Backbone as CSV, one residue per row, in Angstrom:
resi,resn,N_x,N_y,N_z,CA_x,CA_y,CA_z,C_x,C_y,C_z
1,MET,32.789,89.499,31.352,32.359,88.290,32.178,32.088,87.422,31.117
2,ASP,32.407,85.898,31.395,32.467,84.927,30.511,31.522,83.863,31.534
3,LEU,31.199,82.433,30.717,30.697,81.459,31.558,31.635,80.947,32.458
4,ARG,32.705,80.982,32.015,33.721,80.307,32.968,34.035,80.923,34.339
5,GLN,33.731,81.935,34.452,34.173,82.949,35.541,32.839,82.674,36.281
6,LEU,31.503,82.516,35.964,30.648,82.137,36.570,30.538,80.950,36.887
7,GLU,30.981,79.580,36.223,31.056,78.657,37.071,31.944,78.338,38.284
8,HIS,33.250,78.964,38.092,34.400,79.369,38.986,33.551,80.023,40.268
9,PHE,32.687,81.033,39.797,32.183,81.878,40.988,31.097,80.809,41.798
10,VAL,30.520,80.019,41.036,29.459,79.420,41.774,30.321,78.032,42.557
11,ALA,30.983,77.552,41.937,31.697,76.590,42.710,32.308,76.744,44.153
12,ALA,32.961,78.046,43.725,33.253,78.730,45.596,32.170,78.991,46.181
13,ALA,31.136,79.734,45.604,29.825,79.548,46.607,29.575,78.634,47.034
14,ASP,29.373,77.226,46.158,29.089,76.156,47.110,29.671,75.506,47.681
15,GLU,31.464,75.542,47.252,32.171,74.946,48.513,32.738,75.918,49.720
16,GLN,32.458,76.762,49.378,33.020,77.954,50.447,34.366,77.795,50.405
17,HIS,34.833,77.219,49.734,36.444,77.142,50.072,37.366,77.023,48.487
18,PHE,38.298,77.891,48.342,38.609,78.055,46.760,39.703,77.008,46.716
19,THR,40.271,76.354,47.276,40.897,75.011,47.350,39.997,73.994,46.504
20,ARG,38.943,73.383,47.329,38.014,72.788,46.731,37.421,73.196,45.832
21,ALA,36.696,74.011,45.703,36.371,75.048,44.233,37.001,74.654,43.200
22,ALA,38.491,74.737,43.450,39.387,74.589,41.789,39.102,73.306,41.753
23,ARG,39.261,72.809,42.794,39.609,70.937,42.256,38.525,70.264,41.244
24,LYS,36.889,71.531,41.840,35.960,71.144,41.210,35.462,71.133,39.788
25,VAL,36.465,72.428,39.543,36.360,72.459,38.495,37.407,72.396,37.576
26,ASN,38.074,71.329,37.890,39.411,71.003,37.280,40.425,72.047,36.735
27,ILE,41.276,72.820,37.882,41.944,74.243,37.577,42.655,74.194,38.683
28,VAL,43.897,75.019,38.845,44.689,75.191,39.852,44.233,76.418,40.440
29,GLN,44.436,76.500,42.124,43.431,77.746,42.616,44.345,78.643,42.393
30,SER,45.174,79.376,41.908,45.333,80.237,41.703,44.810,81.255,40.369
31,GLY,44.567,80.048,39.422,43.597,80.369,38.454,42.039,80.647,38.813
32,LEU,41.730,80.177,39.717,40.298,80.198,39.976,40.347,81.509,41.149
33,SER,40.895,81.802,41.766,41.693,83.106,42.702,41.389,84.201,41.656
34,ALA,42.127,84.032,40.427,42.309,84.884,39.608,41.151,85.390,38.788
35,SER,40.379,84.345,38.356,39.012,84.072,37.521,38.211,85.230,38.209
36,ILE,38.149,84.890,39.777,36.906,86.010,40.632,37.074,86.892,40.914
37,ARG,38.788,87.296,40.990,39.151,88.327,40.993,38.484,89.379,39.965
38,ALA,38.852,88.823,38.584,38.465,89.506,37.499,36.773,89.700,37.412
39,LEU,36.358,88.617,37.544,34.783,88.836,37.957,34.369,89.931,38.875
40,GLU,34.975,90.064,40.045,34.775,91.346,41.077,35.001,92.656,40.280
41,GLN,35.862,92.806,39.584,36.496,94.176,39.108,35.278,94.361,37.924
42,GLU,34.883,93.603,37.274,33.842,93.225,36.489,32.391,94.081,36.848
43,MET,32.148,93.272,38.033,30.995,93.887,38.595,30.793,94.896,39.496
44,GLY,32.145,95.253,39.921,32.217,96.754,40.451,31.788,96.324,42.308
45,ALA,31.936,95.403,42.675,31.891,95.019,43.847,32.591,93.970,44.513
46,PRO,32.571,93.388,45.508,33.037,92.301,46.454,32.464,91.219,46.133
47,LEU,32.429,90.103,45.951,31.393,89.135,46.165,31.947,87.670,47.175
48,PHE,33.116,87.830,47.741,33.296,86.909,48.789,33.466,87.756,50.141
49,VAL,33.570,87.148,51.083,34.081,87.625,52.290,35.084,86.644,52.191
50,ARG,36.826,86.740,52.446,37.602,86.048,52.620,38.142,85.733,54.096
51,THR,38.433,84.339,54.415,38.858,84.192,55.664,39.714,82.743,55.464
52,THR,40.778,82.763,56.180,42.030,81.555,56.861,41.021,80.454,56.182
53,ARG,39.757,80.171,56.902,39.204,78.829,56.925,38.358,78.751,55.935
54,LYS,37.512,79.559,55.277,36.500,79.791,54.285,36.688,81.034,53.620
55,VAL,35.004,81.276,52.381,34.940,82.199,52.081,33.151,82.246,52.015
56,GLU,32.789,83.419,52.024,30.863,83.860,52.456,30.849,84.470,51.069
57,LEU,29.470,84.489,50.714,29.142,85.381,49.700,28.778,86.549,50.679
58,THR,29.150,87.987,49.827,28.468,89.285,50.493,27.103,89.157,49.567
59,VAL,26.692,90.161,50.272,24.869,90.572,49.928,25.117,90.508,48.198
60,ALA,26.050,91.349,47.581,26.075,91.395,46.099,26.350,90.115,45.856
61,GLY,27.203,89.688,46.128,27.551,87.605,45.833,26.212,86.757,45.771
62,ARG,25.436,87.322,46.838,24.346,86.286,47.249,23.428,86.895,45.834
63,VAL,23.415,87.951,45.187,22.266,88.567,44.453,23.154,87.877,43.215
64,LEU,24.114,87.950,42.481,25.113,87.119,41.506,24.698,85.948,41.692
65,TYR,25.097,85.283,42.617,24.816,83.448,42.600,23.435,82.982,42.074
66,GLU,22.370,83.641,42.536,21.162,83.334,42.043,21.073,83.642,40.296
67,LYS,21.849,84.857,39.890,21.652,84.951,38.631,22.374,84.023,38.042
68,ALA,23.530,83.605,38.525,24.680,83.107,37.630,24.090,81.544,37.398
69,GLN,23.226,81.456,38.816,22.523,79.621,38.499,21.452,79.145,37.467
70,GLU,20.798,80.686,37.355,19.971,80.688,36.071,20.397,80.529,35.011
71,ILE,21.666,82.008,34.756,22.256,81.560,33.127,23.044,80.419,33.137
72,ILE,23.928,79.718,33.961,24.143,78.435,33.442,23.253,77.329,33.603
73,ALA,22.248,77.124,34.053,21.282,76.380,33.839,20.798,76.810,32.257
74,GLY,20.193,78.243,31.720,20.048,77.846,30.299,20.843,77.664,29.607
75,ILE,21.972,77.948,29.815,23.022,77.337,28.569,23.138,76.150,28.611
76,LYS,23.059,75.351,29.925,22.927,73.762,29.397,21.832,73.182,28.986
77,GLU,20.961,73.982,29.266,19.425,73.803,28.073,19.641,73.792,27.010
78,ALA,20.297,75.141,26.455,20.621,75.309,25.037,21.523,74.179,24.370
79,ARG,22.371,73.923,25.206,23.438,73.206,24.781,22.726,71.658,24.731
80,ARG,21.758,71.450,25.211,21.409,70.448,25.226,20.305,69.922,23.970
81,ALA,19.325,71.689,24.036,18.552,71.589,22.535,19.175,71.398,21.227
82,VAL,20.556,71.632,21.178,21.226,72.081,20.137,21.552,70.395,19.808
83,ALA,22.241,70.021,20.966,22.376,68.498,20.642,21.411,67.120,20.043
84,ALA,20.076,67.958,20.864,18.839,66.847,20.296,18.869,67.251,19.076
85,ILE,18.726,68.600,18.271,18.663,69.072,16.991,19.856,68.184,16.409
86,ASN,21.041,68.397,16.772,22.077,67.890,15.556,22.041,65.956,16.025
87,GLY,21.443,65.583,17.033,21.133,64.292,16.822,20.097,63.290,16.327
88,LEU,18.992,64.879,15.566,17.632,64.316,15.272,17.075,63.728,15.998
89,GLU,17.091,63.911,17.729,16.050,63.893,18.618,14.708,64.752,18.363
90,ARG,14.903,65.738,18.259,13.941,66.908,17.444,14.262,67.440,16.377
91,GLY,13.409,68.506,16.074,13.417,69.187,15.197,12.197,69.252,13.768
92,THR,12.631,69.891,12.558,11.238,70.126,11.788,12.118,69.640,10.456
93,LEU,11.472,69.064,9.562,11.629,69.000,8.138,10.441,69.229,7.301
94,SER,10.766,70.783,6.424,9.673,70.771,5.777,9.939,70.396,4.129
95,VAL,8.987,69.980,3.749,9.007,69.307,2.179,7.868,69.512,1.417
96,GLY,8.412,70.350,-0.005,7.546,70.658,-0.751,7.629,70.077,-1.904
97,THR,6.264,69.530,-2.608,6.310,68.485,-4.331,5.436,69.185,-5.037
98,CYS,5.582,69.002,-6.211,4.097,69.239,-7.027,3.611,68.078,-7.051
99,GLY,2.098,68.046,-8.099,1.708,67.202,-8.343,2.323,66.118,-9.250
100,SER,1.432,64.854,-8.978,1.814,63.979,-10.072,3.108,63.210,-10.086
101,LEU,3.963,63.264,-8.845,5.109,63.046,-9.352,5.482,61.292,-9.239
102,HIS,4.305,60.709,-8.177,4.315,59.351,-8.331,4.839,58.380,-8.845
103,ALA,4.715,59.202,-10.450,5.169,58.231,-11.717,6.477,57.969,-11.494
104,PHE,7.300,58.619,-10.671,8.687,59.103,-10.754,9.399,58.139,-10.040
105,PHE,8.822,58.702,-8.746,9.372,58.398,-7.284,7.803,58.071,-6.338
106,ASP,8.146,57.350,-5.232,7.483,57.250,-3.910,7.542,57.974,-3.099
107,LEU,6.783,59.334,-2.763,7.477,59.965,-1.920,7.019,59.606,-0.640
108,PRO,5.308,59.106,-0.554,5.125,58.619,1.161,6.254,57.362,1.672
109,GLN,6.704,56.694,0.346,7.768,56.055,0.836,8.597,56.557,1.655
110,LEU,9.193,57.360,0.635,10.573,57.858,0.920,10.374,58.775,2.669
111,LEU,9.332,59.313,2.782,8.817,60.163,3.908,8.696,58.970,5.335
112,GLY,8.359,57.820,4.730,7.941,56.765,5.578,9.300,56.308,6.356
113,GLU,10.534,56.003,5.441,11.534,55.910,5.808,12.336,56.768,6.355
114,PHE,12.174,57.641,6.325,12.646,58.854,7.023,12.203,59.094,8.608
115,HIS,11.031,58.887,8.588,10.154,59.060,9.766,10.716,57.520,10.785
116,ALA,10.691,56.693,10.046,10.790,55.422,10.585,12.177,55.811,11.277
117,GLN,13.477,56.204,10.885,14.479,56.562,11.581,14.568,57.627,12.388
118,HIS,13.701,58.300,12.075,13.870,59.681,13.296,12.959,60.297,13.380
119,PRO,11.914,59.574,14.217,10.477,59.388,14.559,10.219,60.933,14.964
120,SER,11.151,61.729,16.142,11.145,62.395,16.771,10.896,63.854,15.781
121,VAL,11.236,64.267,14.452,11.762,65.116,13.930,9.811,64.897,13.210
122,GLU,9.802,66.200,13.188,8.099,66.482,12.602,8.342,67.255,11.656
123,ILE,7.601,66.516,10.426,7.824,66.394,8.504,6.383,67.718,8.427
124,LYS,6.981,68.575,7.821,5.718,69.418,6.993,5.993,69.126,5.613
125,LEU,4.690,68.966,4.842,4.510,68.608,3.725,3.394,69.438,2.845
126,CYS,3.909,70.667,2.003,3.249,71.043,1.222,3.332,70.861,0.153
127,HIS,2.107,71.371,-1.133,2.280,71.266,-2.311,2.435,72.539,-3.162
128,GLY,2.615,72.992,-4.384,2.368,74.155,-4.848,3.567,73.901,-6.413
129,THR,3.415,74.819,-7.086,3.896,75.174,-8.370,5.007,74.846,-8.397
130,ALA,5.579,74.068,-9.556,7.305,74.435,-9.861,7.601,76.232,-9.373
131,THR,7.282,77.120,-9.736,7.629,78.510,-9.830,7.695,78.746,-8.288
132,LYS,6.437,78.650,-7.533,5.976,78.503,-5.904,7.354,77.744,-5.351
133,LEU,7.584,76.759,-5.665,8.432,75.997,-4.458,10.078,76.396,-5.041
134,MET,10.508,76.404,-6.228,11.615,77.039,-6.385,11.861,78.293,-5.293
135,GLU,10.926,79.337,-5.580,10.894,80.406,-4.600,11.066,80.054,-3.222
136,SER,10.449,79.227,-2.803,10.152,78.991,-1.692,11.585,78.281,-1.073
137,VAL,12.269,77.134,-2.130,13.483,76.628,-1.447,14.326,77.751,-1.029
138,LYS,14.563,78.743,-2.153,15.534,79.883,-2.223,15.564,80.942,-1.288
139,ASP,14.139,81.069,-0.715,14.309,81.937,0.708,13.821,81.080,2.353
140,GLY,14.198,79.529,2.155,14.519,78.883,3.224,12.925,78.677,3.779
141,SER,12.242,79.135,3.234,10.714,78.833,4.252,10.288,77.226,3.520
142,VAL,10.633,76.285,2.412,10.769,75.065,2.189,11.984,74.520,1.849
143,ASP,12.343,73.160,3.262,13.820,72.877,3.083,14.088,72.104,2.044
144,ILE,13.342,71.300,1.106,13.724,70.754,0.001,12.722,70.405,-0.477
145,GLY,12.674,70.337,-1.905,11.296,70.773,-2.918,12.053,70.124,-3.966
146,PHE,10.661,68.846,-4.334,10.684,68.195,-5.622,9.973,68.612,-6.892
147,PHE,10.549,69.055,-7.893,10.052,69.731,-8.681,10.339,69.467,-10.133
148,PRO,9.903,70.046,-11.402,10.752,69.457,-12.978,11.707,70.857,-12.713
149,LEU,12.914,70.882,-12.906,14.089,71.841,-13.130,14.020,72.651,-14.317
150,TYR,12.792,73.948,-14.739,13.004,74.708,-15.324,13.853,75.361,-15.949
151,GLU,14.594,75.975,-14.788,16.011,76.596,-14.924,16.450,76.220,-13.866
152,LYS,18.139,76.873,-14.176,19.151,76.738,-13.699,19.591,78.006,-12.613
153,SER,19.646,78.093,-11.424,20.214,78.947,-10.308,21.114,78.690,-9.240
154,ARG,22.106,79.550,-8.997,23.344,79.532,-8.069,22.448,79.579,-7.002
155,GLU,20.993,79.833,-6.370,20.867,79.716,-5.187,20.252,78.522,-5.047
156,ILE,20.423,77.659,-5.702,19.779,75.971,-5.232,20.963,75.207,-5.464
157,VAL,20.759,74.097,-5.134,21.612,72.476,-5.329,20.504,71.941,-5.412
158,THR,20.988,71.148,-6.530,19.949,69.982,-6.729,20.391,68.215,-7.091
159,ILE,19.689,67.536,-6.436,19.634,66.160,-6.284,18.932,65.650,-7.792
160,PRO,19.711,65.341,-9.006,18.770,64.418,-9.901,17.727,63.241,-9.228
161,ILE,16.379,63.207,-9.894,15.830,61.881,-9.012,14.905,61.268,-10.942
162,ALA,14.713,61.728,-11.604,14.306,61.059,-12.631,14.600,62.001,-14.081
163,SER,15.267,61.770,-15.106,15.331,62.350,-16.544,14.261,61.916,-17.684
164,ASP,13.864,62.914,-17.895,12.685,62.337,-19.149,12.748,63.023,-20.130
165,HIS,11.855,63.031,-21.308,11.744,63.878,-21.776,10.482,64.266,-22.420
166,LEU,10.295,65.432,-23.177,8.902,65.603,-23.791,8.255,65.067,-25.243
167,VAL,7.014,64.166,-25.268,6.485,63.937,-26.393,4.951,64.571,-26.829
168,VAL,4.805,64.440,-28.329,3.340,64.757,-28.534,2.270,63.851,-28.142
169,VAL,1.569,64.331,-27.405,0.025,63.643,-27.255,-1.245,64.126,-28.174
170,HIS,-1.785,63.300,-28.784,-2.808,64.122,-29.265,-4.074,63.040,-29.679
171,PRO,-5.283,63.569,-29.740,-6.499,62.654,-29.809,-6.390,61.144,-31.431
172,MET,-7.283,60.535,-30.778,-6.905,59.682,-31.637,-7.582,60.483,-32.984
173,GLY,-7.122,59.444,-34.159,-7.378,60.223,-35.332,-6.909,61.585,-35.663
174,HIS,-6.477,61.975,-34.942,-5.465,63.238,-35.235,-4.330,63.492,-36.735
175,PRO,-4.441,64.421,-37.727,-3.469,64.099,-38.405,-2.101,63.730,-38.679
176,ILE,-1.836,63.912,-37.287,0.044,64.026,-36.771,0.282,62.500,-36.322
177,ALA,-1.198,61.677,-36.453,-0.809,60.439,-35.767,-0.064,59.648,-36.857
178,GLY,0.539,58.487,-35.968,1.486,57.849,-36.857,3.154,58.498,-37.142
179,ARG,3.281,59.893,-36.650,4.597,60.590,-37.493,5.274,60.020,-36.627
180,GLU,6.865,60.394,-37.010,8.116,60.083,-36.052,9.203,61.324,-36.222
181,ASN,9.658,61.438,-34.996,10.378,62.875,-35.534,10.083,64.123,-35.601
182,VAL,9.007,64.463,-34.892,8.216,65.653,-35.931,8.867,66.779,-35.320
183,PRO,9.316,67.790,-36.262,10.133,69.119,-35.491,8.957,69.884,-35.044
184,LEU,9.623,70.669,-33.895,8.726,71.678,-33.128,8.130,72.766,-34.070
185,GLU,8.727,72.954,-35.009,8.186,74.487,-35.629,6.527,74.074,-36.135
186,SER,6.411,72.350,-36.758,5.658,72.126,-37.693,4.378,71.969,-36.763
187,LEU,4.460,72.256,-35.236,3.781,72.220,-34.539,2.760,73.697,-34.303
188,ALA,3.399,74.427,-35.038,2.934,76.154,-34.507,1.547,76.654,-34.733
189,GLU,1.021,76.054,-36.093,-0.248,75.959,-36.447,-1.755,75.167,-35.421
190,GLU,-0.855,74.234,-34.689,-1.910,73.567,-33.563,-2.721,74.074,-32.393
191,THR,-3.133,73.607,-31.808,-3.977,73.714,-30.902,-3.916,73.254,-29.516
192,PHE,-3.399,73.943,-28.733,-2.708,73.316,-27.653,-3.388,73.337,-25.816
193,VAL,-3.563,72.215,-25.357,-3.573,72.044,-24.009,-2.496,72.211,-23.287
194,ASP,-2.744,73.092,-22.354,-0.974,73.737,-21.824,-1.643,73.606,-20.457
195,PHE,-0.049,73.489,-19.598,-0.647,73.270,-18.293,-0.303,74.886,-17.664
196,GLN,-0.948,75.593,-16.782,-0.862,77.044,-15.831,0.761,77.229,-16.525
197,PRO,0.669,78.348,-16.011,2.117,79.142,-16.843,3.153,79.091,-15.881
198,ASP,2.635,78.638,-14.466,3.559,78.997,-13.507,4.104,77.159,-12.966
199,LYS,3.570,76.272,-13.882,3.884,74.644,-13.969,5.477,74.933,-14.606
200,GLY,6.252,74.007,-13.934,7.417,73.794,-14.110,7.548,73.324,-15.729
201,THR,6.749,72.406,-16.609,6.621,71.648,-17.512,6.051,72.518,-18.595
202,ARG,5.312,73.611,-18.072,4.723,74.802,-19.183,5.815,75.567,-19.333
203,LYS,6.811,76.137,-18.333,7.997,76.927,-18.805,8.553,76.141,-19.595
204,ILE,9.082,74.911,-19.302,10.177,73.818,-19.990,9.493,74.217,-21.590
205,VAL,8.354,74.014,-21.733,7.300,73.950,-23.248,8.010,75.217,-23.897
206,ASP,7.170,76.302,-22.953,7.140,77.993,-23.503,8.681,78.108,-23.671
207,ARG,9.890,77.727,-22.808,10.874,78.138,-23.666,11.413,77.461,-24.551
208,ALA,10.843,76.127,-25.038,11.304,75.426,-25.892,10.657,76.035,-27.249
209,PHE,10.030,76.361,-27.404,8.945,77.309,-28.541,9.728,78.677,-28.663
210,ALA,10.037,79.324,-27.684,10.808,80.557,-27.528,12.020,80.639,-28.453
211,SER,12.661,79.011,-28.006,13.777,79.412,-28.639,13.754,79.137,-30.113
212,THR,12.632,78.606,-30.521,12.516,78.360,-32.059,11.818,79.702,-32.707
213,ASN,11.362,80.464,-32.242,10.873,81.461,-32.656,9.556,81.343,-33.252
214,VAL,8.917,80.271,-32.777,7.712,79.673,-33.176,6.618,80.051,-31.745
215,SER,5.214,80.814,-32.010,4.254,80.533,-31.335,3.624,79.628,-31.473
216,ARG,2.597,79.701,-30.363,1.754,78.214,-30.647,0.230,79.139,-29.799
217,ARG,-1.106,78.199,-30.603,-2.241,78.784,-29.362,-2.938,77.628,-28.214
218,SER,-3.013,78.300,-27.203,-3.371,77.693,-26.295,-4.733,77.515,-25.649
219,VAL,-5.767,77.037,-25.998,-6.952,76.886,-25.747,-7.809,76.818,-24.393
220,LEU,-6.863,76.133,-23.757,-7.203,75.511,-22.152,-5.700,75.555,-21.640
221,GLU,-5.654,75.853,-20.489,-4.500,76.288,-19.669,-4.928,75.117,-18.207
222,VAL,-4.441,74.086,-17.341,-4.856,72.960,-16.405,-3.848,73.462,-15.719
223,GLY,-3.959,72.410,-14.474,-2.892,72.468,-13.443,-3.052,70.610,-13.009
224,ASP,-3.292,69.396,-13.505,-3.555,68.763,-13.288,-3.065,67.313,-14.624
225,ILE,-2.042,67.076,-14.717,-1.945,66.230,-15.805,-2.951,65.542,-15.985
226,GLN,-3.687,64.268,-15.155,-4.728,63.548,-15.924,-5.893,64.344,-16.759
227,VAL,-6.368,65.479,-16.121,-7.237,66.604,-16.558,-6.372,66.903,-17.796
228,LEU,-5.795,67.440,-18.227,-4.530,67.990,-19.199,-4.859,66.604,-20.528
229,LEU,-5.011,65.163,-20.052,-4.655,64.028,-20.845,-5.815,63.396,-21.696
230,ASP,-6.825,63.991,-20.076,-8.373,63.816,-20.943,-9.034,64.626,-21.930
231,LEU,-8.468,65.932,-21.787,-9.029,67.029,-22.425,-8.337,66.710,-23.832
232,VAL,-6.961,66.677,-24.204,-6.416,65.929,-25.184,-7.466,64.789,-26.002
233,ALA,-7.229,64.104,-25.168,-8.248,62.436,-25.389,-9.483,62.716,-26.013
234,TYR,-10.051,63.789,-25.787,-11.571,64.599,-26.271,-11.255,65.704,-27.342
235,GLY,-10.105,65.409,-27.681,-10.144,66.208,-29.214,-9.739,67.663,-28.707
236,PHE,-9.712,68.131,-27.740,-9.462,69.789,-27.723,-8.127,70.382,-28.247
237,GLY,-7.553,69.687,-28.325,-5.832,69.683,-28.546,-4.831,69.066,-28.380
238,ILE,-3.250,69.239,-28.987,-2.511,68.376,-28.429,-1.981,68.781,-27.574
239,ALA,-1.096,68.353,-26.908,-0.007,68.685,-25.759,1.319,68.490,-25.633
240,LEU,2.503,68.585,-24.836,3.705,68.264,-24.556,3.545,67.853,-23.475
241,VAL,4.013,66.629,-23.154,4.067,66.365,-21.928,5.222,64.689,-21.377
242,PRO,5.750,64.804,-20.240,6.805,63.658,-20.375,6.500,62.422,-20.687
243,LYS,7.432,61.944,-21.249,7.152,60.827,-22.106,6.334,59.574,-20.775
244,THR,7.268,59.582,-19.817,6.576,58.809,-18.799,5.244,58.614,-18.454
245,PHE,4.570,59.981,-18.481,3.301,60.054,-17.835,2.170,59.739,-19.366
246,ALA,2.479,59.972,-20.374,1.949,59.879,-21.699,2.087,57.975,-21.888
247,CYS,3.085,57.353,-21.517,3.063,55.903,-21.148,1.989,55.324,-20.658
248,ALA,1.932,56.083,-19.382,1.714,55.516,-17.924,-0.183,55.364,-18.435
249,ARG,-0.320,56.876,-19.094,-1.926,56.698,-19.490,-2.285,55.681,-20.457
250,ILE,-1.559,55.253,-21.714,-1.957,54.507,-22.808,-1.668,52.978,-21.759
251,ALA,-0.693,52.908,-20.912,-0.919,51.369,-20.487,-2.087,51.011,-19.506
252,ALA,-2.706,52.020,-19.130,-4.090,52.363,-18.142,-4.912,51.632,-18.956
253,ALA,-4.843,51.721,-20.125,-6.058,51.320,-21.118,-7.725,51.842,-20.779
254,LYS,-7.482,53.568,-20.337,-8.787,54.257,-20.037,-9.095,54.917,-21.266
255,SER,-10.451,54.809,-21.356,-11.200,56.017,-22.063,-11.338,57.108,-21.383
256,PRO,-11.264,58.077,-22.593,-10.842,57.962,-23.852,-9.348,57.763,-24.382
257,LYS,-8.965,57.004,-25.174,-7.750,56.729,-25.631,-6.994,58.081,-26.244
258,LEU,-5.620,57.847,-26.235,-4.639,59.072,-27.241,-3.444,58.300,-27.645
259,GLY,-3.232,59.407,-28.543,-2.224,58.503,-29.328,-0.538,59.630,-28.806
260,VAL,0.610,59.047,-29.128,1.823,59.633,-28.850,2.641,59.563,-30.025
261,VAL,3.218,60.619,-30.600,4.181,60.685,-31.265,5.683,61.472,-30.554
262,THR,6.637,61.015,-30.731,8.002,61.601,-30.982,8.539,62.884,-31.227
263,LEU,8.992,63.975,-31.013,9.804,64.995,-31.537,11.092,64.732,-32.239
264,LYS,11.636,65.768,-32.740,12.674,65.526,-33.681,13.742,65.822,-32.496
265,LYS,14.764,65.233,-32.810,15.858,65.238,-31.837,16.730,66.797,-32.322
266,PRO,17.278,67.335,-31.273,17.663,67.025,-29.720,16.107,67.570,-28.880
267,HIS,15.925,65.951,-28.338,14.705,66.305,-27.669,14.653,67.451,-26.356
268,ILE,13.236,67.577,-26.109,13.196,68.697,-24.848,13.264,67.499,-23.530
269,ALA,14.426,68.237,-22.616,14.716,67.705,-21.498,13.148,68.002,-20.678
270,TRP,13.387,66.940,-19.635,12.253,67.100,-18.744,13.246,66.184,-17.385
271,ASP,13.683,67.120,-16.680,13.949,66.380,-15.360,13.755,66.894,-13.984
272,LEU,13.635,66.080,-13.015,12.966,65.878,-11.538,13.904,65.822,-11.005
273,VAL,14.231,67.129,-10.055,15.025,67.230,-9.142,14.428,67.239,-7.725
274,ALA,15.319,66.887,-6.699,15.432,67.356,-5.143,16.119,68.652,-5.150
275,ALA,15.683,69.758,-4.553,16.377,70.880,-3.967,16.497,71.818,-3.166
276,CYS,17.405,71.925,-2.607,17.970,72.642,-1.359,18.377,73.908,-1.978
277,SER,18.293,74.802,-0.581,18.962,76.025,-0.869,20.145,75.992,-1.169
278,GLY,20.720,77.118,-1.866,22.452,77.112,-2.378,23.518,78.423,-1.318
279,ARG,22.232,78.912,-0.848,23.166,80.131,-0.221,23.930,79.583,0.756
280,ALA,24.657,80.717,1.232,25.844,80.214,2.644,25.048,79.725,3.721
281,GLY,25.000,79.099,4.555,24.570,78.639,5.747,23.337,78.282,5.250
282,ALA,23.290,77.526,4.033,22.073,76.606,3.727,21.300,75.693,4.347
283,ALA,20.300,75.910,3.773,19.214,74.435,5.157,19.507,73.354,5.423
284,GLN,20.707,72.609,3.974,21.073,71.441,4.379,22.442,71.717,5.627
285,THR,22.638,72.849,5.914,23.810,73.002,6.970,23.243,73.302,8.132
286,ARG,22.057,74.326,7.547,21.702,74.924,9.338,21.024,73.719,9.845
287,ASN,20.204,72.854,8.672,19.022,71.728,10.034,19.591,70.460,9.312
288,PRO,19.935,69.788,10.089,20.599,68.215,10.138,19.556,68.022,9.439
289,ALA,18.277,67.833,9.656,17.508,67.048,9.421,17.287,67.096,7.808
290,VAL,17.718,68.248,7.213,17.269,68.324,5.385,19.200,67.211,5.338
291,ALA,19.963,67.391,5.877,21.336,66.336,5.669,20.593,65.314,5.556
292,ALA,20.528,64.718,6.790,19.793,63.274,6.560,18.824,63.163,5.751
293,PHE,17.718,63.694,5.376,17.110,63.064,4.621,17.489,63.088,3.099
294,THR,18.178,64.370,2.946,19.046,64.043,1.139,19.811,63.358,1.371
295,LYS,20.532,62.723,2.652,21.340,60.983,2.345,20.105,60.246,1.796
296,LEU,19.106,60.317,2.410,18.458,59.122,2.143,17.917,59.089,0.535
297,VAL,17.559,60.318,0.391,17.387,60.957,-0.972,18.421,59.996,-2.280
298,GLU,19.510,60.502,-2.117,20.454,60.038,-2.717,20.541,58.978,-2.365
299,LYS,20.657,57.952,-1.556,20.688,56.281,-1.478,19.578,55.776,-2.015
300,ILE,18.259,56.454,-2.367,17.244,55.596,-2.681,17.452,55.815,-4.245
301,ARG,18.160,56.772,-4.718,18.249,57.522,-6.367,19.513,56.127,-6.324
302,SER,20.403,55.725,-5.659,21.235,54.813,-6.309,20.733,53.339,-6.489
303,ASP,20.222,53.225,-5.501,19.257,51.719,-5.511,18.600,51.901,-6.609
304,ALA,17.744,52.414,-7.144,17.228,52.785,-8.073,18.070,52.476,-9.560
305,ILE,18.958,53.057,-9.414,19.712,53.040,-10.602,20.388,51.668,-10.846
306,ALA,20.601,51.029,-9.676,21.510,49.749,-9.387,20.389,48.804,-9.885
307,ALA,19.332,49.082,-9.869,18.080,48.102,-9.953,18.076,48.068,-11.412
């Protein structure tokens, strides 16, 4: 049994005439008759009483007619629902982000533009660490995530949002003040204020030290960039942070102040990305809202580069 057979059957029942029913569904009468005969064979019962003037439903035909109408109506509703999703007349978009990314891009503005274009799509926003967001993007529980890329993975596809490098921030009066191009190895004896282990920046820093076989001592681990910078300024230790964060803090001219020195090249890269699942049938192809949002992300990024 297929949908066309049911449509042919319902048309014949409604018209009570095979010729008129065939015209209604736009096939030849012989084709409609053959379709209904095949349906009768599959159902194992005659569905019509045929006369020269008209056809009428049998008892079995009346039972099937009610069910067929329900099936056809359900399929039409399913088609409308899918069309609505594809046309972004409905649907959901789940977005994940790390904290303190406003220094690099305006996520509320981005979400606002998407909502203005597609007001019927429900937006779900969550916050998490880079580690958690990476896993959520991979398993599909988050459609698109914004976080520092601490490792490459075939399970995700990324759109570059911003590129930065890490610098050393230190309290005023620290012996390192005024130096330039400081080797990472020379920081082995320093005391560090660090991000928590599941933060993307922390993973980038850990990997950089591991690559040089240098260990360091962390006295405090925090989850917020402003708290980290305050602790450094109050003399708890030094830290490695993206240059943009350090410059923004200095420009704010808030007390207590801190200093910044650069690391010896090659710099430790810090890249902010928008990430989607890279698996077959991934979110950006399964969910049209993700594809639309991704295009908006790419457009805003292109506009920012052009400016």
